[in-house]
mmCIF file of C-alpha atoms in Angstrom:
data_model
loop_
_atom_site.group_PDB
_atom_site.id
_atom_site.type_symbol
_atom_site.label_atom_id
_atom_site.label_comp_id
_atom_site.label_asym_id
_atom_site.label_seq_id
_atom_site.Cartn_x
_atom_site.Cartn_y
_atom_site.Cartn_z
ATOM 1 C CA MET A 652 -97.480 125.221 -54.109
ATOM 2 C CA LYS A 653 -98.306 126.386 -57.126
ATOM 3 C CA LYS A 654 -100.103 123.908 -59.389
ATOM 4 C CA GLN A 655 -98.906 124.805 -62.436
ATOM 5 C CA ASN A 656 -95.343 123.809 -61.172
ATOM 6 C CA LEU A 657 -97.000 119.655 -61.075
ATOM 7 C CA PRO A 658 -96.371 117.392 -64.010
ATOM 8 C CA VAL A 659 -99.387 116.539 -65.737
ATOM 9 C CA ALA A 660 -100.581 113.443 -64.805
ATOM 10 C CA PRO A 661 -100.793 110.709 -68.327
ATOM 11 C CA GLN A 662 -103.342 110.397 -70.140
ATOM 12 C CA SER A 663 -105.124 106.942 -70.074
ATOM 13 C CA LEU A 664 -104.180 104.454 -71.787
ATOM 14 C CA GLN A 665 -106.188 100.995 -72.096
ATOM 15 C CA LYS A 666 -105.255 98.911 -74.184
ATOM 16 C CA ILE A 667 -106.053 96.232 -72.468
ATOM 17 C CA PRO A 668 -109.470 95.389 -70.550
ATOM 18 C CA ILE A 669 -108.486 96.291 -66.604
ATOM 19 C CA ALA A 670 -110.872 96.330 -63.588
ATOM 20 C CA PHE A 671 -109.521 98.668 -60.494
ATOM 21 C CA ASP A 672 -110.933 97.762 -57.314
ATOM 22 C CA LEU A 673 -110.746 100.029 -53.238
ATOM 23 C CA SER A 674 -108.186 98.572 -50.998
ATOM 24 C CA ALA A 675 -109.639 96.408 -48.557
ATOM 25 C CA ASN A 676 -107.725 98.801 -45.997
ATOM 26 C CA ALA A 677 -108.757 102.016 -47.796
ATOM 27 C CA LEU A 678 -112.540 100.745 -46.683
ATOM 28 C CA ASN A 679 -111.536 100.313 -43.642
ATOM 29 C CA LYS A 680 -110.363 103.941 -42.699
ATOM 30 C CA TRP A 681 -112.775 105.625 -44.549
ATOM 31 C CA GLU A 682 -115.951 106.601 -42.574
ATOM 32 C CA SER A 683 -118.090 108.008 -45.050
ATOM 33 C CA GLY A 684 -120.267 110.295 -42.736
ATOM 34 C CA ILE A 685 -117.698 112.689 -42.246
ATOM 35 C CA ARG A 686 -118.334 115.980 -44.028
ATOM 36 C CA ALA A 687 -117.148 119.495 -44.362
ATOM 37 C CA GLU A 688 -118.621 121.723 -41.178
ATOM 38 C CA ILE A 689 -119.270 124.750 -43.434
ATOM 39 C CA GLU A 690 -119.211 124.854 -47.454
ATOM 40 C CA GLU A 691 -119.749 127.623 -49.678
ATOM 41 C CA ASP A 692 -120.463 128.624 -53.381
ATOM 42 C CA ASN A 693 -117.148 128.133 -54.550
ATOM 43 C CA THR A 694 -116.392 124.047 -53.087
ATOM 44 C CA ILE A 695 -116.249 121.142 -54.517
ATOM 45 C CA SER A 696 -117.050 117.709 -52.263
ATOM 46 C CA ILE A 697 -115.092 114.695 -53.082
ATOM 47 C CA LEU A 698 -117.532 112.264 -49.798
ATOM 48 C CA ASP A 699 -116.821 109.166 -52.589
ATOM 49 C CA PRO A 700 -115.123 106.677 -54.462
ATOM 50 C CA ILE A 701 -113.291 108.019 -57.284
ATOM 51 C CA GLY A 702 -114.762 106.801 -61.003
ATOM 52 C CA LEU A 703 -118.519 105.206 -60.676
ATOM 53 C CA ASP A 704 -119.623 102.731 -58.487
ATOM 54 C CA TYR A 705 -120.849 99.563 -59.257
ATOM 55 C CA TRP A 706 -123.078 98.607 -56.700
ATOM 56 C CA THR A 707 -124.648 102.140 -56.148
ATOM 57 C CA GLY A 708 -123.678 104.209 -59.404
ATOM 58 C CA GLU A 709 -122.913 106.584 -57.507
ATOM 59 C CA GLY A 710 -119.198 108.527 -57.218
ATOM 60 C CA VAL A 711 -117.181 111.180 -58.070
ATOM 61 C CA THR A 712 -116.382 111.139 -62.470
ATOM 62 C CA ALA A 713 -113.851 113.509 -64.372
ATOM 63 C CA LYS A 714 -116.903 114.979 -65.698
ATOM 64 C CA ARG A 715 -118.601 115.767 -63.032
ATOM 65 C CA ILE A 716 -115.843 117.666 -61.728
ATOM 66 C CA ALA A 717 -115.223 119.237 -65.243
ATOM 67 C CA ALA A 718 -119.246 120.092 -64.630
ATOM 68 C CA ALA A 719 -118.402 121.910 -61.240
ATOM 69 C CA LEU A 720 -115.644 123.621 -62.863
ATOM 70 C CA ARG A 721 -117.670 125.084 -65.512
ATOM 71 C CA GLN A 722 -120.278 126.295 -63.284
ATOM 72 C CA ILE A 723 -117.761 128.314 -60.541
ATOM 73 C CA GLY A 724 -116.227 129.409 -63.713
ATOM 74 C CA HIS A 725 -112.056 129.242 -64.525
ATOM 75 C CA GLU A 726 -110.763 132.176 -62.417
ATOM 76 C CA GLN A 727 -112.530 131.566 -59.942
ATOM 77 C CA ASP A 728 -110.930 130.598 -56.406
ATOM 78 C CA VAL A 729 -112.354 126.833 -55.835
ATOM 79 C CA THR A 730 -112.081 124.884 -52.212
ATOM 80 C CA VAL A 731 -111.753 121.136 -52.357
ATOM 81 C CA TYR A 732 -113.080 118.698 -49.207
ATOM 82 C CA ILE A 733 -111.621 115.308 -50.428
ATOM 83 C CA ASN A 734 -112.977 112.308 -47.958
ATOM 84 C CA SER A 735 -112.371 109.327 -50.243
ATOM 85 C CA PRO A 736 -111.043 105.987 -50.638
ATOM 86 C CA GLY A 737 -109.748 106.096 -53.881
ATOM 87 C CA GLY A 738 -111.056 104.231 -57.041
ATOM 88 C CA ASP A 739 -110.117 104.726 -60.318
ATOM 89 C CA MET A 740 -106.409 105.567 -61.132
ATOM 90 C CA PHE A 741 -107.855 107.105 -64.684
ATOM 91 C CA GLU A 742 -110.381 109.021 -63.638
ATOM 92 C CA GLY A 743 -108.314 110.062 -60.316
ATOM 93 C CA PHE A 744 -105.669 111.245 -62.972
ATOM 94 C CA ALA A 745 -108.415 113.194 -64.868
ATOM 95 C CA ILE A 746 -109.469 115.319 -61.962
ATOM 96 C CA TYR A 747 -105.943 115.709 -61.153
ATOM 97 C CA ASN A 748 -105.483 117.384 -64.350
ATOM 98 C CA LEU A 749 -108.865 119.577 -63.695
ATOM 99 C CA LEU A 750 -108.184 120.974 -61.272
ATOM 100 C CA ARG A 751 -104.131 121.677 -62.072
ATOM 101 C CA ASN A 752 -105.182 123.464 -65.713
ATOM 102 C CA HIS A 753 -108.101 125.747 -63.105
ATOM 103 C CA GLY A 754 -107.603 128.670 -63.609
ATOM 104 C CA GLY A 755 -107.895 130.116 -59.894
ATOM 105 C CA LYS A 756 -106.889 129.030 -56.474
ATOM 106 C CA VAL A 757 -107.626 125.238 -55.049
ATOM 107 C CA THR A 758 -107.650 125.117 -51.661
ATOM 108 C CA VAL A 759 -107.672 121.973 -50.867
ATOM 109 C CA LYS A 760 -108.871 120.457 -47.549
ATOM 110 C CA ILE A 761 -108.773 116.405 -46.504
ATOM 111 C CA ILE A 762 -111.477 116.076 -43.800
ATOM 112 C CA GLY A 763 -111.335 112.192 -43.759
ATOM 113 C CA ILE A 764 -109.121 110.359 -45.757
ATOM 114 C CA ALA A 765 -107.979 110.467 -49.022
ATOM 115 C CA ALA A 766 -106.449 107.535 -50.923
ATOM 116 C CA SER A 767 -104.970 105.746 -53.540
ATOM 117 C CA ALA A 768 -106.215 108.399 -56.675
ATOM 118 C CA ALA A 769 -107.719 110.574 -54.167
ATOM 119 C CA SER A 770 -104.327 111.787 -52.311
ATOM 120 C CA ILE A 771 -103.159 112.360 -56.337
ATOM 121 C CA ILE A 772 -106.258 114.990 -56.695
ATOM 122 C CA ALA A 773 -105.105 116.099 -53.386
ATOM 123 C CA MET A 774 -101.699 116.620 -54.670
ATOM 124 C CA ALA A 775 -103.409 119.423 -57.222
ATOM 125 C CA GLY A 776 -103.695 122.042 -54.820
ATOM 126 C CA ASP A 777 -101.735 125.510 -54.738
ATOM 127 C CA ASP A 778 -102.554 125.015 -50.702
ATOM 128 C CA LEU A 779 -103.433 121.573 -48.682
ATOM 129 C CA GLN A 780 -104.866 121.390 -45.470
ATOM 130 C CA ILE A 781 -105.432 118.242 -43.679
ATOM 131 C CA ALA A 782 -107.063 116.492 -40.468
ATOM 132 C CA ARG A 783 -104.968 116.368 -37.594
ATOM 133 C CA ALA A 784 -106.644 113.309 -38.041
ATOM 134 C CA GLY A 785 -106.724 112.411 -41.335
ATOM 135 C CA PHE A 786 -104.840 110.257 -43.322
ATOM 136 C CA LEU A 787 -103.143 110.244 -46.706
ATOM 137 C CA MET A 788 -102.780 107.006 -48.562
ATOM 138 C CA ILE A 789 -100.198 106.090 -50.923
ATOM 139 C CA HIS A 790 -99.284 103.049 -52.918
ATOM 140 C CA ASN A 791 -99.163 101.329 -56.244
ATOM 141 C CA CYS A 792 -101.531 100.456 -58.520
ATOM 142 C CA TRP A 793 -104.330 97.995 -57.635
ATOM 143 C CA LEU A 794 -106.140 95.888 -59.885
ATOM 144 C CA HIS A 795 -107.220 92.836 -61.383
ATOM 145 C CA ALA A 796 -106.528 91.036 -64.451
ATOM 146 C CA VAL A 797 -107.880 87.686 -66.400
ATOM 147 C CA GLY A 798 -105.254 86.403 -69.087
ATOM 148 C CA ASN A 799 -102.504 84.124 -69.362
ATOM 149 C CA ARG A 800 -99.091 84.707 -69.023
ATOM 150 C CA HIS A 801 -98.734 86.673 -71.799
ATOM 151 C CA ASP A 802 -101.424 89.186 -70.797
ATOM 152 C CA LEU A 803 -100.458 89.460 -67.632
ATOM 153 C CA ARG A 804 -96.632 90.238 -68.278
ATOM 154 C CA GLU A 805 -98.698 92.974 -70.062
ATOM 155 C CA VAL A 806 -100.952 94.414 -67.849
ATOM 156 C CA ALA A 807 -97.215 94.868 -65.015
ATOM 157 C CA GLU A 808 -95.567 96.643 -68.022
ATOM 158 C CA THR A 809 -98.728 98.711 -68.795
ATOM 159 C CA ILE A 810 -99.101 100.493 -65.216
ATOM 160 C CA GLU A 811 -95.195 100.265 -64.651
ATOM 161 C CA PRO A 812 -95.174 104.608 -65.803
ATOM 162 C CA PHE A 813 -98.671 105.307 -64.048
ATOM 163 C CA ASP A 814 -97.058 104.358 -60.705
ATOM 164 C CA LEU A 815 -93.945 106.190 -62.028
ATOM 165 C CA ALA A 816 -95.922 108.914 -63.065
ATOM 166 C CA MET A 817 -97.112 108.934 -59.226
ATOM 167 C CA SER A 818 -94.148 108.928 -57.654
ATOM 168 C CA ASP A 819 -93.470 112.022 -59.402
ATOM 169 C CA ILE A 820 -96.485 113.669 -58.389
ATOM 170 C CA TYR A 821 -95.265 112.918 -55.059
ATOM 171 C CA VAL A 822 -91.622 113.255 -55.190
ATOM 172 C CA ILE A 823 -92.382 117.330 -56.741
ATOM 173 C CA ARG A 824 -95.262 118.021 -53.624
ATOM 174 C CA SER A 825 -93.486 116.572 -50.956
ATOM 175 C CA GLY A 826 -89.662 117.265 -51.369
ATOM 176 C CA LEU A 827 -89.094 113.972 -50.792
ATOM 177 C CA ASP A 828 -86.748 111.819 -52.099
ATOM 178 C CA LYS A 829 -88.148 109.460 -54.878
ATOM 179 C CA ASP A 830 -86.253 106.637 -54.029
ATOM 180 C CA LEU A 831 -88.438 106.566 -50.726
ATOM 181 C CA ILE A 832 -91.427 107.337 -52.336
ATOM 182 C CA ILE A 833 -91.279 104.653 -54.536
ATOM 183 C CA SER A 834 -90.576 101.822 -51.027
ATOM 184 C CA MET A 835 -93.521 104.209 -48.996
ATOM 185 C CA MET A 836 -96.053 103.617 -52.737
ATOM 186 C CA ASP A 837 -94.872 99.903 -52.483
ATOM 187 C CA LYS A 838 -95.696 99.364 -48.740
ATOM 188 C CA GLU A 839 -98.713 101.021 -48.936
ATOM 189 C CA THR A 840 -98.151 103.733 -46.509
ATOM 190 C CA TYR A 841 -100.979 106.083 -44.657
ATOM 191 C CA ILE A 842 -99.963 109.181 -43.672
ATOM 192 C CA VAL A 843 -101.577 110.694 -40.431
ATOM 193 C CA GLY A 844 -102.530 114.374 -40.498
ATOM 194 C CA ASN A 845 -99.301 115.648 -38.498
ATOM 195 C CA ASP A 846 -96.419 113.998 -41.041
ATOM 196 C CA ALA A 847 -98.589 114.679 -43.736
ATOM 197 C CA VAL A 848 -97.413 118.508 -42.855
ATOM 198 C CA LYS A 849 -94.054 117.190 -41.779
ATOM 199 C CA GLN A 850 -92.879 115.227 -45.355
ATOM 200 C CA GLY A 851 -94.175 118.058 -46.896
ATOM 201 C CA PHE A 852 -97.179 116.615 -48.600
ATOM 202 C CA ALA A 853 -99.451 119.098 -46.873
ATOM 203 C CA ASP A 854 -99.274 122.711 -45.588
ATOM 204 C CA SER A 855 -100.857 122.570 -42.653
ATOM 205 C CA LEU A 856 -103.386 120.968 -40.210
ATOM 206 C CA LEU A 857 -107.320 122.476 -40.865
ATOM 207 C CA PRO A 858 -108.318 124.374 -38.262
ATOM 208 C CA ALA A 859 -110.250 122.998 -35.657
ATOM 209 C CA ASP A 860 -113.946 123.343 -36.400
ATOM 210 C CA ILE A 861 -113.931 122.641 -40.478
ATOM 211 C CA VAL A 862 -114.988 119.287 -39.351
ATOM 212 C CA THR A 863 -118.507 117.668 -38.374
ATOM 213 C CA LYS A 864 -119.451 114.117 -38.881
ATOM 214 C CA GLN A 865 -123.390 112.466 -39.547
ATOM 215 C CA LYS A 866 -124.453 109.699 -38.907
ATOM 216 C CA GLU A 867 -123.821 106.623 -40.874
ATOM 217 C CA SER A 868 -127.230 104.830 -42.131
ATOM 218 C CA ASP A 869 -127.126 104.733 -45.385
ATOM 219 C CA PRO A 870 -126.993 100.437 -46.154
ATOM 220 C CA ASN A 871 -124.488 100.901 -49.293
ATOM 221 C CA SER A 872 -122.262 101.384 -47.147
ATOM 222 C CA SER A 873 -122.087 98.544 -45.490
ATOM 223 C CA ILE A 874 -122.297 97.071 -48.944
ATOM 224 C CA LYS A 875 -118.903 98.665 -49.585
ATOM 225 C CA LYS A 876 -117.693 97.621 -47.115
ATOM 226 C CA LEU A 877 -118.652 94.127 -46.899
ATOM 227 C CA ASP A 878 -117.210 93.938 -50.934
ATOM 228 C CA ALA A 879 -114.274 94.928 -49.552
ATOM 229 C CA LEU A 880 -113.976 92.134 -46.685
ATOM 230 C CA LEU A 881 -114.860 89.726 -50.032
ATOM 231 C CA ALA A 882 -111.816 91.562 -51.888
ATOM 232 C CA LYS A 883 -109.773 90.136 -48.474
ATOM 233 C CA ALA A 884 -110.980 86.799 -48.734
ATOM 234 C CA GLN A 885 -109.407 86.520 -52.467
ATOM 235 C CA LEU A 886 -113.405 85.849 -54.182
ATOM 236 C CA PRO A 887 -113.138 87.385 -57.372
ATOM 237 C CA ARG A 888 -114.944 89.609 -58.010
ATOM 238 C CA THR A 889 -117.757 87.810 -60.177
ATOM 239 C CA GLU A 890 -118.640 85.586 -57.148
ATOM 240 C CA ARG A 891 -118.952 88.201 -54.818
ATOM 241 C CA ARG A 892 -121.566 90.799 -56.519
ATOM 242 C CA LYS A 893 -123.002 87.242 -57.619
ATOM 243 C CA PHE A 894 -123.006 86.622 -53.587
ATOM 244 C CA ILE A 895 -123.712 90.340 -52.405
ATOM 245 C CA GLN A 896 -127.123 90.844 -55.050
ATOM 246 C CA GLU A 897 -127.809 87.350 -53.912
ATOM 247 C CA LEU A 898 -128.441 89.012 -50.175
ATOM 248 C CA LYS A 899 -130.148 92.388 -51.556
ATOM 249 C CA THR A 900 -132.506 90.508 -52.702
ATOM 250 C CA SER A 901 -133.167 88.490 -49.346
ATOM 251 C CA MET A 902 -132.851 91.671 -47.541
ATOM 252 C CA SER A 903 -135.506 92.794 -49.598
ATOM 253 C CA GLY A 904 -137.919 90.446 -48.940
ATOM 254 C CA ALA A 905 -137.824 90.464 -45.309
ATOM 255 C CA ALA A 906 -139.431 92.093 -42.726
ATOM 256 C CA SER A 907 -138.978 95.821 -42.174
ATOM 257 C CA GLU A 908 -139.163 95.697 -38.847
ATOM 258 C CA SER A 909 -136.122 93.463 -39.442
ATOM 259 C CA THR A 910 -134.549 94.638 -42.201
ATOM 260 C CA PRO A 911 -130.464 94.734 -41.908
ATOM 261 C CA CYS A 912 -128.590 97.546 -42.966
ATOM 262 C CA ALA A 913 -125.578 97.604 -40.209
ATOM 263 C CA ALA A 914 -122.032 96.324 -40.933
ATOM 264 C CA SER A 915 -121.594 94.024 -37.991
ATOM 265 C CA ASP A 916 -125.803 92.326 -39.054
ATOM 266 C CA VAL A 917 -124.219 91.553 -42.478
ATOM 267 C CA GLN A 918 -121.470 90.065 -42.612
ATOM 268 C CA ILE A 919 -123.465 87.561 -38.807
ATOM 269 C CA ASN A 920 -125.654 86.573 -42.314
ATOM 270 C CA VAL A 921 -122.358 86.313 -44.440
ATOM 271 C CA GLU A 922 -120.205 84.155 -41.871
ATOM 272 C CA PHE A 923 -122.972 82.059 -40.946
ATOM 273 C CA GLY A 924 -125.195 81.950 -43.958
ATOM 274 C CA SER A 925 -125.937 79.048 -45.969
ATOM 275 C CA THR A 926 -122.810 79.466 -49.071
ATOM 276 C CA ALA A 927 -120.439 76.728 -46.506
ATOM 277 C CA LYS A 928 -117.331 77.862 -48.859
ATOM 278 C CA LEU A 929 -118.164 81.743 -48.251
ATOM 279 C CA SER A 930 -118.575 81.402 -44.748
ATOM 280 C CA ASN A 931 -114.619 79.196 -44.901
ATOM 281 C CA SER A 932 -112.908 82.045 -46.350
ATOM 282 C CA LEU A 933 -114.210 84.368 -44.053
ATOM 283 C CA LYS A 934 -114.091 83.077 -40.931
ATOM 284 C CA GLY A 935 -110.273 84.175 -40.046
ATOM 285 C CA ILE A 936 -111.649 87.759 -40.971
ATOM 286 C CA LEU A 937 -115.001 88.251 -39.787
ATOM 287 C CA LYS A 938 -113.900 86.814 -35.501
#
């Protein structure tokens, strides 16, 4: 499908403060160690959350993708590798529009998961390939909002057009009925590789040797997973950040030979730590 035939995604419209967060389920399914086996010169790798990440200062932004496309050249073909749990919807729309307007052929290869905002980015490809064990995840806008009842109604009204815009993109890409797409978004649907091809979201499966898996040793990945667990326990974002910052401080002061970095170690510290309220909140999900 020619990407120019896809609808233009709406531009960012934030009349009121809106804070986006990653879906806990998407983070649990995301393996950050998945990489492309071979990358050529005209490639862009989207292997992190979409938008600037609070904890690491990293993330995939429209500014970064625009710079990469300028360096490649407007008429040059480009291959985009995606393994991302999603993130900021507005950044995702902006990246989608950048790829949609690129002059050369855009080949998108989902080598892990393309969830939420990353699934929108994937739709911009002229040719969309997905790993047999890869996933697309589509859902409605997911966010945190604070305010009185009038503010919250305004938030709902503000984000509704973006849900409709996403559904239009999925409908045109897949050819599925719009009511079915809306139902899938309402349910937060994960679509495995074969099904993504059968349902029209993707054009074909990836060659078997396109993906490699690196050992995951970055403690930032554990921090992101811990943040998702705290969000699942319905702990407010400000409290999550305060707790994780205290945890990072205590970890940095520990002996180097016993510094925890695996997600399971972090979870044990949380469950049996001195923060009783947090321990009670997480009791049901850390078993």
